[in-house]
Coordinates of C-alpha atoms and ligand atoms in Angstrom, one line a residue:
X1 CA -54.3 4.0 25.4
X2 CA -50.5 3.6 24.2
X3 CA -49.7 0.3 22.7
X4 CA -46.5 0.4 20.7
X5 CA -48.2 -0.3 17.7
X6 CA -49.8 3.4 17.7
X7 CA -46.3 5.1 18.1
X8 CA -45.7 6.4 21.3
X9 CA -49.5 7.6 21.9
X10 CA -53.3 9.1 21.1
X11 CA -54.3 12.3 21.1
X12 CA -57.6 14.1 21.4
X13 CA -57.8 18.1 21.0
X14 CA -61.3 19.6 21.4
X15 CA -61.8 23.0 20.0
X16 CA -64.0 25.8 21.0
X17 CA -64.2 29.6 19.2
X18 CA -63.2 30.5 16.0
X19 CA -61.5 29.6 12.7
X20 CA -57.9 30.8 14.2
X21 CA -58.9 28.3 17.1
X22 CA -60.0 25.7 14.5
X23 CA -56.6 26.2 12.9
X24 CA -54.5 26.2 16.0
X25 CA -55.7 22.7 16.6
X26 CA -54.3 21.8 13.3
X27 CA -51.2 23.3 14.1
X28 CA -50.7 21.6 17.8
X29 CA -52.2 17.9 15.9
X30 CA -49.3 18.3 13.5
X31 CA -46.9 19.1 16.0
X32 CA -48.1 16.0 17.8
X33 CA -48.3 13.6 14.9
X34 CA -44.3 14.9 14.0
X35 CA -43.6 13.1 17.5
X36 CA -45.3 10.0 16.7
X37 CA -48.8 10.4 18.2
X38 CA -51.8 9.5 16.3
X39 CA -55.9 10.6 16.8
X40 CA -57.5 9.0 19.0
X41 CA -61.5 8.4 18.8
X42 CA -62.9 9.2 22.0
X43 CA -61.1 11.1 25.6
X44 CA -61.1 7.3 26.9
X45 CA -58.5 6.3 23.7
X46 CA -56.1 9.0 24.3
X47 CA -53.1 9.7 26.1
X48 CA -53.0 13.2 26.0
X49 CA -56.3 15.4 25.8
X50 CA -55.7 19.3 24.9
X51 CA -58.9 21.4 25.4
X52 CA -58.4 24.4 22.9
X53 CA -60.4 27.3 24.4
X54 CA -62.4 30.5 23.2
X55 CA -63.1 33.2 26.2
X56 CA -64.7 35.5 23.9
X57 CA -67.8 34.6 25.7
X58 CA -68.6 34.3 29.8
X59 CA -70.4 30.5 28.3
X60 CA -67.5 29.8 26.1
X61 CA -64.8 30.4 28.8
X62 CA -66.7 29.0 31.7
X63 CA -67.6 25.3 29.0
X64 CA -63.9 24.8 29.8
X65 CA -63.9 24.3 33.6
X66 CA -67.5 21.8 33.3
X67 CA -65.6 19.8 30.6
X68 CA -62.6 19.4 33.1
X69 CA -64.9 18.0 35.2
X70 CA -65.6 15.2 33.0
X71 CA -62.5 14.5 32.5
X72 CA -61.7 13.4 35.9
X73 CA -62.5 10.4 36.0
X74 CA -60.3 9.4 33.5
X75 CA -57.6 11.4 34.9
X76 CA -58.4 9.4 38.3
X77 CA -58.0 6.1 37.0
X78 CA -54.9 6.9 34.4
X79 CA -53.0 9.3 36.1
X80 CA -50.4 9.2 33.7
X81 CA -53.1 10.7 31.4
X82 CA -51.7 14.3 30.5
X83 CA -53.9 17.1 30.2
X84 CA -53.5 20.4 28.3
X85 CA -56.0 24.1 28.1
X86 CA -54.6 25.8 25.2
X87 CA -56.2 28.7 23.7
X88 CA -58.0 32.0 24.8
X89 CA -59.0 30.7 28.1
X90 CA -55.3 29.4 29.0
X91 CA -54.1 32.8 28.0
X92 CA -56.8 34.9 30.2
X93 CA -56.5 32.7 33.2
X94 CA -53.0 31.4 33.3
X95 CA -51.5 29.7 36.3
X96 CA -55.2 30.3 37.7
X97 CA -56.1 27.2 35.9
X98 CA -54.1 24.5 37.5
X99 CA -55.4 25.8 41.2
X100 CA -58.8 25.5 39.8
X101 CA -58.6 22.3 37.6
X102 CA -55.8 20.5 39.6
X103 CA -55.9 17.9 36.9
X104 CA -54.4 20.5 34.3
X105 CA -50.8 19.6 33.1
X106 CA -50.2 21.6 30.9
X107 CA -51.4 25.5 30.0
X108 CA -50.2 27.1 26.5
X109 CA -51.4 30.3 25.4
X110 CA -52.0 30.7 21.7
X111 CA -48.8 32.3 20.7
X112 CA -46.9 30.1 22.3
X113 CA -48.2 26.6 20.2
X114 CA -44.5 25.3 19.0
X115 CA -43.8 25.2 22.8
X116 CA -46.0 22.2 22.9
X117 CA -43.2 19.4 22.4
X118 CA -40.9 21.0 25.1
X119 CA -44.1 21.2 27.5
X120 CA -45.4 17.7 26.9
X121 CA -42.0 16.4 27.2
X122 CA -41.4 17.5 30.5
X123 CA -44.7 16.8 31.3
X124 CA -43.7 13.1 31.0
X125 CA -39.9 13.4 32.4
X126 CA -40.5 14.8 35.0
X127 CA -44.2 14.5 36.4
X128 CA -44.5 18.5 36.4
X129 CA -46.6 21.2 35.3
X130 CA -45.8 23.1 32.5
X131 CA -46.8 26.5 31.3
X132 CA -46.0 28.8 28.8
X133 CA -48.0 32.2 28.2
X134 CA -45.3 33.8 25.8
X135 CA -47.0 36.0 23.3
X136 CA -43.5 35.2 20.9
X137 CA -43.4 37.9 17.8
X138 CA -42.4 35.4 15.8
X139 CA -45.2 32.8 16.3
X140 CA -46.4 33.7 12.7
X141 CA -43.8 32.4 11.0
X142 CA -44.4 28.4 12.6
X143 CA -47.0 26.6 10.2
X144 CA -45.0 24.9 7.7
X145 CA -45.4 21.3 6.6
X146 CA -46.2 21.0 10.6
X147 CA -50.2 21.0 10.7
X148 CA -52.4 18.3 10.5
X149 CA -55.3 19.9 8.7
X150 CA -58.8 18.7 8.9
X151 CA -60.1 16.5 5.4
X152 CA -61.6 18.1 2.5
X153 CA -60.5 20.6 -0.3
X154 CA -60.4 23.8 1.8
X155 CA -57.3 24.5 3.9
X156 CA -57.2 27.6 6.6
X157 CA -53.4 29.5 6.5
X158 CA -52.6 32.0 9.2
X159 CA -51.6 35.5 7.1
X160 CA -51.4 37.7 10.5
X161 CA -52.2 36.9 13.8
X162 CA -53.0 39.8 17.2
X163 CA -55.7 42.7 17.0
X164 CA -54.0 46.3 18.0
X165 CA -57.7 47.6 18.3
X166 CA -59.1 49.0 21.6
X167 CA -63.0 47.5 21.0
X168 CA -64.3 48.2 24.9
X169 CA -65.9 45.2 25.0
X170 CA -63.4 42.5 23.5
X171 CA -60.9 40.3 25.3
X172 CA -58.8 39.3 21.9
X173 CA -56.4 41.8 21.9
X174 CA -55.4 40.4 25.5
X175 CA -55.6 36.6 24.6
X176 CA -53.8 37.2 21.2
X177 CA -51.5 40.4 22.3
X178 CA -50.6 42.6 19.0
X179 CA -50.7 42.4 15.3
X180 CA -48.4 40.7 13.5
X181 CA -48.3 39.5 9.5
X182 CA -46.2 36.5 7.9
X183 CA -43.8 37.9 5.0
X184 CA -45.9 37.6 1.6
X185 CA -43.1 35.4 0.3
X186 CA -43.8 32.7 2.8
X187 CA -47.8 32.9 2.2
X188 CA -47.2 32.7 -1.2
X189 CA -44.5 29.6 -0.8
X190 CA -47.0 28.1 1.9
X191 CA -50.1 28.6 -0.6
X192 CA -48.3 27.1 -3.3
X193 CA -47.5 23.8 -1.2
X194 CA -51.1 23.7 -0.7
X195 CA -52.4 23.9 -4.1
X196 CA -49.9 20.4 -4.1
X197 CA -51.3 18.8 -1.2
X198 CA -54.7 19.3 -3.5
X199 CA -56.8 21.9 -2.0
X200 CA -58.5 24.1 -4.1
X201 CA -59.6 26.5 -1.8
X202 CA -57.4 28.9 1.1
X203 CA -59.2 31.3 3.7
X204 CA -56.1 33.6 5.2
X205 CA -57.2 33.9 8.3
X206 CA -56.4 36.9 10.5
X207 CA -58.2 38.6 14.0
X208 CA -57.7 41.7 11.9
X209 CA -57.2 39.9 8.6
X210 CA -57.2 43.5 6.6
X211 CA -54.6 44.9 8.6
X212 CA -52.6 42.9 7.0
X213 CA -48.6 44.7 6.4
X214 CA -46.0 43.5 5.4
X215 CA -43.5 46.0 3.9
X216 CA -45.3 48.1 1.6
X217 CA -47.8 44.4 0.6
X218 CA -51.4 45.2 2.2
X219 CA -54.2 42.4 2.1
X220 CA -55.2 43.3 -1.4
X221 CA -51.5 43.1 -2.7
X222 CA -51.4 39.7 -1.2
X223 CA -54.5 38.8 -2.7
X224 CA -53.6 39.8 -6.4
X225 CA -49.9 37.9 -5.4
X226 CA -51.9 34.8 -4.9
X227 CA -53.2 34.7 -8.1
X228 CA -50.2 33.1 -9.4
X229 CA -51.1 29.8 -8.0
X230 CA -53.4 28.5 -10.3
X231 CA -55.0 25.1 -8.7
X232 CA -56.2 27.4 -5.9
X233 CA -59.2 28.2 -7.6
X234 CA -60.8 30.3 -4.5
X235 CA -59.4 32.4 -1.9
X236 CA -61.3 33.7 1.0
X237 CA -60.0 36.1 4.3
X238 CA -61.4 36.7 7.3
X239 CA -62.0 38.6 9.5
X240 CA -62.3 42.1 8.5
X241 CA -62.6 45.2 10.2
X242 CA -64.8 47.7 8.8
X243 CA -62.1 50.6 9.0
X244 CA -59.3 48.9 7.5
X245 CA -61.2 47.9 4.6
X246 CA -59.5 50.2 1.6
X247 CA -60.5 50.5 -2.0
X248 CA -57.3 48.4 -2.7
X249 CA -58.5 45.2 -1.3
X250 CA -62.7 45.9 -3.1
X251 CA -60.4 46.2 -6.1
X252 CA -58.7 43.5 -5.5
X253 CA -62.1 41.1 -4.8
X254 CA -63.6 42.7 -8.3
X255 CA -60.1 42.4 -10.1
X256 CA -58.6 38.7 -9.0
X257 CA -60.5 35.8 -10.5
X258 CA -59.5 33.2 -7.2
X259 CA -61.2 36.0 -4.7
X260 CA -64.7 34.9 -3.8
X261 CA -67.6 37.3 -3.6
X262 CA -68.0 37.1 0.1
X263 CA -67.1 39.2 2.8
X264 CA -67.4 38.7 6.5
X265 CA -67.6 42.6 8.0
X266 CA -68.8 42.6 11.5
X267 CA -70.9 46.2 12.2
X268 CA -72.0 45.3 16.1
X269 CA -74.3 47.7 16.3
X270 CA -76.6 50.0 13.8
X271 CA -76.7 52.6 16.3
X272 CA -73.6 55.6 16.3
X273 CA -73.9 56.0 20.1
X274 CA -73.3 52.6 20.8
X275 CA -70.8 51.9 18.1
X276 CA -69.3 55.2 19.6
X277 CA -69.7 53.7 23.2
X278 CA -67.8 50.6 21.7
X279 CA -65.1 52.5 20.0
X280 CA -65.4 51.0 16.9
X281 CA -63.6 53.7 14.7
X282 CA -66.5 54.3 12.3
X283 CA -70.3 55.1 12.1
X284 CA -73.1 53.5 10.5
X285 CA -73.0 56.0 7.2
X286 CA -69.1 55.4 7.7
X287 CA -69.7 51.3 7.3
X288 CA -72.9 52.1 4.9
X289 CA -70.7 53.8 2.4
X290 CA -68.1 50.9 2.3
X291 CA -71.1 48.4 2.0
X292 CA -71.7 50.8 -1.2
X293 CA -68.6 50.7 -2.5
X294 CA -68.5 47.1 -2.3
X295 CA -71.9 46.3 -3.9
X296 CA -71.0 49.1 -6.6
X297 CA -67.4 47.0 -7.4
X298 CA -68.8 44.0 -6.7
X299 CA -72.5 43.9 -7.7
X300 CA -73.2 40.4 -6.6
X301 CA -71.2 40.2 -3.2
X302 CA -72.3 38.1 -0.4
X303 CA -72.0 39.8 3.3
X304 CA -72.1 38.4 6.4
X305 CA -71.8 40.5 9.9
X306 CA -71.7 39.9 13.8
X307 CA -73.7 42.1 15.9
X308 CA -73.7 42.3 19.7
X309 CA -77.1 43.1 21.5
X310 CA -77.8 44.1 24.9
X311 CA -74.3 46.3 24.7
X312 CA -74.3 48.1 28.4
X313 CA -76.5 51.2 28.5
X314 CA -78.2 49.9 25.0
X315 CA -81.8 51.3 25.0
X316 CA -84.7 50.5 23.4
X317 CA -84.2 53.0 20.6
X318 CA -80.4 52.6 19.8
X319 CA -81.5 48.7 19.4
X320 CA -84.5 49.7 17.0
X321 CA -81.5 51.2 15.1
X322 CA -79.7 48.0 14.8
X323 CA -82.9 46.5 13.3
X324 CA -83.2 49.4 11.0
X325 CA -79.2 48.9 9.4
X326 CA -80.4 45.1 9.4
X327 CA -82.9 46.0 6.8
X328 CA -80.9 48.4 5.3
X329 CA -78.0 46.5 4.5
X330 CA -79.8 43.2 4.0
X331 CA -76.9 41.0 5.0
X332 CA -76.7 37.0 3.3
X333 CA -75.6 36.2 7.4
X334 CA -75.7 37.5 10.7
X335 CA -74.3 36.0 14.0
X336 CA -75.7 37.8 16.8
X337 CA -74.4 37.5 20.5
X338 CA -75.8 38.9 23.9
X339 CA -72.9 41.0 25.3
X340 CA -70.8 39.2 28.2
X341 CA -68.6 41.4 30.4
X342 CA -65.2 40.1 30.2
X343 CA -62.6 40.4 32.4
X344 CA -60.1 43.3 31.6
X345 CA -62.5 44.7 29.2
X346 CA -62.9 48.5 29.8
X347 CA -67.0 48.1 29.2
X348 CA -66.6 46.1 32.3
X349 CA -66.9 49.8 34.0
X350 CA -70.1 51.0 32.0
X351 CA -73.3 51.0 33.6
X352 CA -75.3 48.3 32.2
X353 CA -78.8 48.2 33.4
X354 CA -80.5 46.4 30.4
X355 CA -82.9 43.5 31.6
X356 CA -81.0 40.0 31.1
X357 CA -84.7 38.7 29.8
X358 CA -84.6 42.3 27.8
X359 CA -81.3 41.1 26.4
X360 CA -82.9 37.5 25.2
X361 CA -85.6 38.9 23.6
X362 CA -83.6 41.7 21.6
X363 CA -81.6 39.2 20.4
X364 CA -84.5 36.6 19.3
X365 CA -85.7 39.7 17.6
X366 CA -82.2 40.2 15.4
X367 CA -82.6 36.9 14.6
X368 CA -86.3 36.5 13.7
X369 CA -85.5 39.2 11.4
X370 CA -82.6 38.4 9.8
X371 CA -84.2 35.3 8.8
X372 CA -87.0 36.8 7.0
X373 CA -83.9 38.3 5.2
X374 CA -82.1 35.7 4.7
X375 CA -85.2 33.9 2.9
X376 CA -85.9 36.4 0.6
X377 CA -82.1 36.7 -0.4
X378 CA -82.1 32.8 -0.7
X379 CA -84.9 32.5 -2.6
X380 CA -84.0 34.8 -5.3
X381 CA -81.7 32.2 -6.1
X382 CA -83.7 30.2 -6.9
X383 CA -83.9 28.3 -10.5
X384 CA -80.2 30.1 -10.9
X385 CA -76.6 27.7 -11.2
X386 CA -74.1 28.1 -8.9
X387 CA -70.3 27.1 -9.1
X388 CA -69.9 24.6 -5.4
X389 CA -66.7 23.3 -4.3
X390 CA -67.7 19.8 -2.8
X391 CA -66.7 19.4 1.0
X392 CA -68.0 16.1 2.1
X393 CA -71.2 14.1 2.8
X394 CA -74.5 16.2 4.0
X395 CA -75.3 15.4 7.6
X396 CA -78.9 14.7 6.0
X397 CA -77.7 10.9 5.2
X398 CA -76.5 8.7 2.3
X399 CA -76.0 9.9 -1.3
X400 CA -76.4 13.6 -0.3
X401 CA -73.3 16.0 -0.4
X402 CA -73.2 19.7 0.9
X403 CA -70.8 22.1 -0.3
X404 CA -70.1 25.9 -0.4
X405 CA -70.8 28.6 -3.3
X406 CA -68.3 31.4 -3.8
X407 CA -70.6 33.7 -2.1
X408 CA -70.4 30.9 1.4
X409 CA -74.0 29.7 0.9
X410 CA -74.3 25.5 2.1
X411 CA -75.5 23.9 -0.7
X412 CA -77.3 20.0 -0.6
X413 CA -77.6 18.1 -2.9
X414 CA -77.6 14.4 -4.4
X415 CA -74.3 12.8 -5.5
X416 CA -71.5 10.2 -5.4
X417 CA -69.3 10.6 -2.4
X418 CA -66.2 10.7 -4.8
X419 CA -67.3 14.3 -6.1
X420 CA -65.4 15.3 -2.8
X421 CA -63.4 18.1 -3.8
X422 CA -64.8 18.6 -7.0
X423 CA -66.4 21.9 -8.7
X424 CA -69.7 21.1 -9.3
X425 CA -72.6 23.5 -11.3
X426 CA -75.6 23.1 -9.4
X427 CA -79.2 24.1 -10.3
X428 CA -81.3 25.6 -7.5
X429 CA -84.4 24.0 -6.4
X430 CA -85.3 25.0 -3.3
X431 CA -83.8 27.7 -0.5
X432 CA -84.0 27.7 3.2
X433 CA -83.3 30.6 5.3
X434 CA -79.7 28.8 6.0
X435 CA -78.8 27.2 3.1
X436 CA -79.8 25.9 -0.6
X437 CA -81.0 22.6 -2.4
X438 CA -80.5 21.4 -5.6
X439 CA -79.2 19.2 -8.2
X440 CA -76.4 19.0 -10.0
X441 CA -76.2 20.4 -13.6
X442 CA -74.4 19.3 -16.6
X443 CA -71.5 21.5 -16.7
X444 CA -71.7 24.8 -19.2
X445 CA -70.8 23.5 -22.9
X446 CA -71.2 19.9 -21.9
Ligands
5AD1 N1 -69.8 39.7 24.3 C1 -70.5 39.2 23.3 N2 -70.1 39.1 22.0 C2 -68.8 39.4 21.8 N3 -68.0 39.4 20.7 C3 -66.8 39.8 21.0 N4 -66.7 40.1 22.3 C4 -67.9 39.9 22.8 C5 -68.5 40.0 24.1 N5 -67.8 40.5 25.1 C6 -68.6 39.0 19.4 C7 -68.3 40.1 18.3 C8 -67.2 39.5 17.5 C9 -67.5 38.1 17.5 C10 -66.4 37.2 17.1 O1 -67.9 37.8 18.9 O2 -69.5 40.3 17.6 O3 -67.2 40.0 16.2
SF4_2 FE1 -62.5 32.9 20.9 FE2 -61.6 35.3 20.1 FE3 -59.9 33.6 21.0 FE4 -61.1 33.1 18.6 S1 -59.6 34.8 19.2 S2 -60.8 31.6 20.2 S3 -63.1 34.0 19.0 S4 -61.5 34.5 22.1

């Protein structure tokens, strides 16, 4: 609670969804801190709670409302307590929210985050609601020395934000409203003021990271720009849609030394009349032949994908195709979801008719075989070295640190916690379907 000593508040955000999510929170902390706020540890510390939301999911959206609930309490007892839903869910829902959570204060839709100040201030003056839904053009350009980001070497930096695609079945485009990049000149200024702040590693992040435009610059452009910062020794993007991904940005992950050898392309499905259904804007020999091109350029590249199962109308045999591309490609990672109707969503009209204990099961199948695959690509790793930026302590307990390989693989291992942010060589020992062991070499020459 405020005492003058801690500036003029605390602050909690909780964070649901994905990296842009992650990375919005930053933004609105640093936005906050600029004012004079400062963390707080638990919702019971804080004077002003902001609940950043994902709806990309029924779960994820519907998380929001039974968290509310918990706060009330608190809100009970301290009504000067201010609370905020920003995110996904605040954009979907709107005013909604405030007639269903009456303990709401404040409702900010993600391109609308520099509105915060204003809101909160008004909040305070004048013991009224505030809400802003704007989806501003310009809300690319805000980042700047204003974000709080979380500890550690790696650092997220917004390159474009909005997804112009029509996937049936996907409630971003509505949350985020349309594409939109950052000039190169201010990622490149922005990257450079990271490299000295100390992080060694950037992901640009993106809804539709390779759509990337700015002028005549396209992702792969950027990516070769970015080379000119030197103490950013790894740059990562995400996330990618299969059709946007050109020869000029596989070049430019063979050709620029920073550009890790990972990829995150989601497919969705294996099977054409689904991804047809879906209208994804390729087939599977379209996104084979891509996955190809890559592996060709790129020998040793690491992918990852999403896929959605139990897709309305999905029978048995277009989901024995998605099992079939699983083997095919033989992905590093796969993050599979049961399809949730969302609001809006134009699969909302399609006739579903697949069992919801059909659904589970398809889905515990995905994943029983994808981690068959993912052992077998693990393991043959085995007894090799691999370059791993330290992030922090392992949650497996003292002395143990986990980091990530270019290629995104956790690695554990033992060492002193002031490695943090270190390149380390380490020699594997043992794999898991999820992640690596090992120990840490001498470095090469030493
Ligand atoms: N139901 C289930 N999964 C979804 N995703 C997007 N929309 C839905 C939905 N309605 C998944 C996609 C996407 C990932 C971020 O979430 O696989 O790539
Ligand atoms: Fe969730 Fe999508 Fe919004 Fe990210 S963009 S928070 S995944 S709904």
């Amino acid at each position: 609670m405020s005492d003058p000593a801690a500036g003029v508040g605390r602050y909690l955000i909780q964070t649901w969804g994905c990296q842009m999510n992650s990375h919005d929170s930053e933004k609105l902390a640093g936005l906050l801190e600029e004012r004079g706020y400062l963390p707080a540890d638990s919702p019971a510390e804080a004077d002003i709670i902001l609940l950043n939301t994902c709806s990309i999911r029924e779960k994820a959206a519907e998380k929001v409302f039974s968290h509310l609930g918990t706060l009330r309490p608190l809100k009970e007892a301290r009504p000067s307590l201010v609370i905020g839903v920003c995110g996904c869910v605040a954009q979907q829902e709107g005013e909604s929210i405030f007639r269903r959570a009456g303990l709401v204060d404040i409702v900010l839709g993600p391109r609308a985050i520099e509105s915060l100040p204003a809101m909160l201030e008004q909040v305070l003056r004048e013991r009224a609601r505030a809400l802003d839904l704007a989806r501003r053009e310009d809300s690319i350009a805000f980042e700047g020395r204003r974000v709080r980001r979380a500890p550690g070497p790696r650092a997220y930096l917004t390159v474009m934000e909005g997804c112009n695609k029509t996937c049936t079945y996907c409630i971003v485009p509505t949350t985020r409203g349309r594409e939109t990049s950052k000039r190169a000149e201010a990622v490149l200024q922005e990257t450079r003021d990271l490299a000295e702040a100390g992080y060694r590693e950037v992901e640009l992040l993106g809804q539709n990271v390779n759509a990337y435009r700015d002028g005549r610059t396209h992702l792969g452009d950027l990516l070769c720009m970015l080379q000119e910062v030197p103490d950013i020794r790894r740059l990562r993007f995400t996330t990618s849609h299969p059709a946007h991904l050109s020869l000029e940005i596989i070049h430019a992950i063979r050709e620029c030394p920073t550009v890790c050898e990972h990829l995150h392309l989601p497919v969705q499905s294996g099977s054409d009349s689904v991804l047809e259904r879906m209208r994804r804007g390729y087939n599977s020999s379209r996104y084979l032949d891509r996955v190809d091109k890559l592996r060709t350029h790129v020998p040793d590249i690491a992918l990852s994908t999403d896929i959605i199962v139990g897709y309305p109308g999905e029978t048995r045999a277009e989901f024995q195709e998605t099992l079939d591309f699983l083997q095919k490609v033989k992905f590093d990672q796969v993050y599979s979801f049961i399809y949730s109707p969302r609001p809006g969503t134009t699969a909302l009209d399609e006739q579903d008719g697949v069992p919801a204990a059909e659904k589970q099961a398809r889905l515990a199948q995905i994943q029983s075989v994808q981690q068959e695959i993912q052992l077998g690509r693990n393991r043959s790793l085995l007894g090799s070295r691999l370059e791993v930026l330290v992030d922090g302590a392992a949650r497996r307990g003292r002395g143990q640190l986990k980091g990530r390989s270019r290629s995104n693989r956790v690695v554990n291992f033992p060492g002193d916690f002031h490695r943090v942010g270190e390149f380390v060589q380490v020699f594997i020992e043992s794999a898991g379907a999820n992640s690596l062991e090992g120990r840490i070499a001498p470095a090469p020459g030493a």
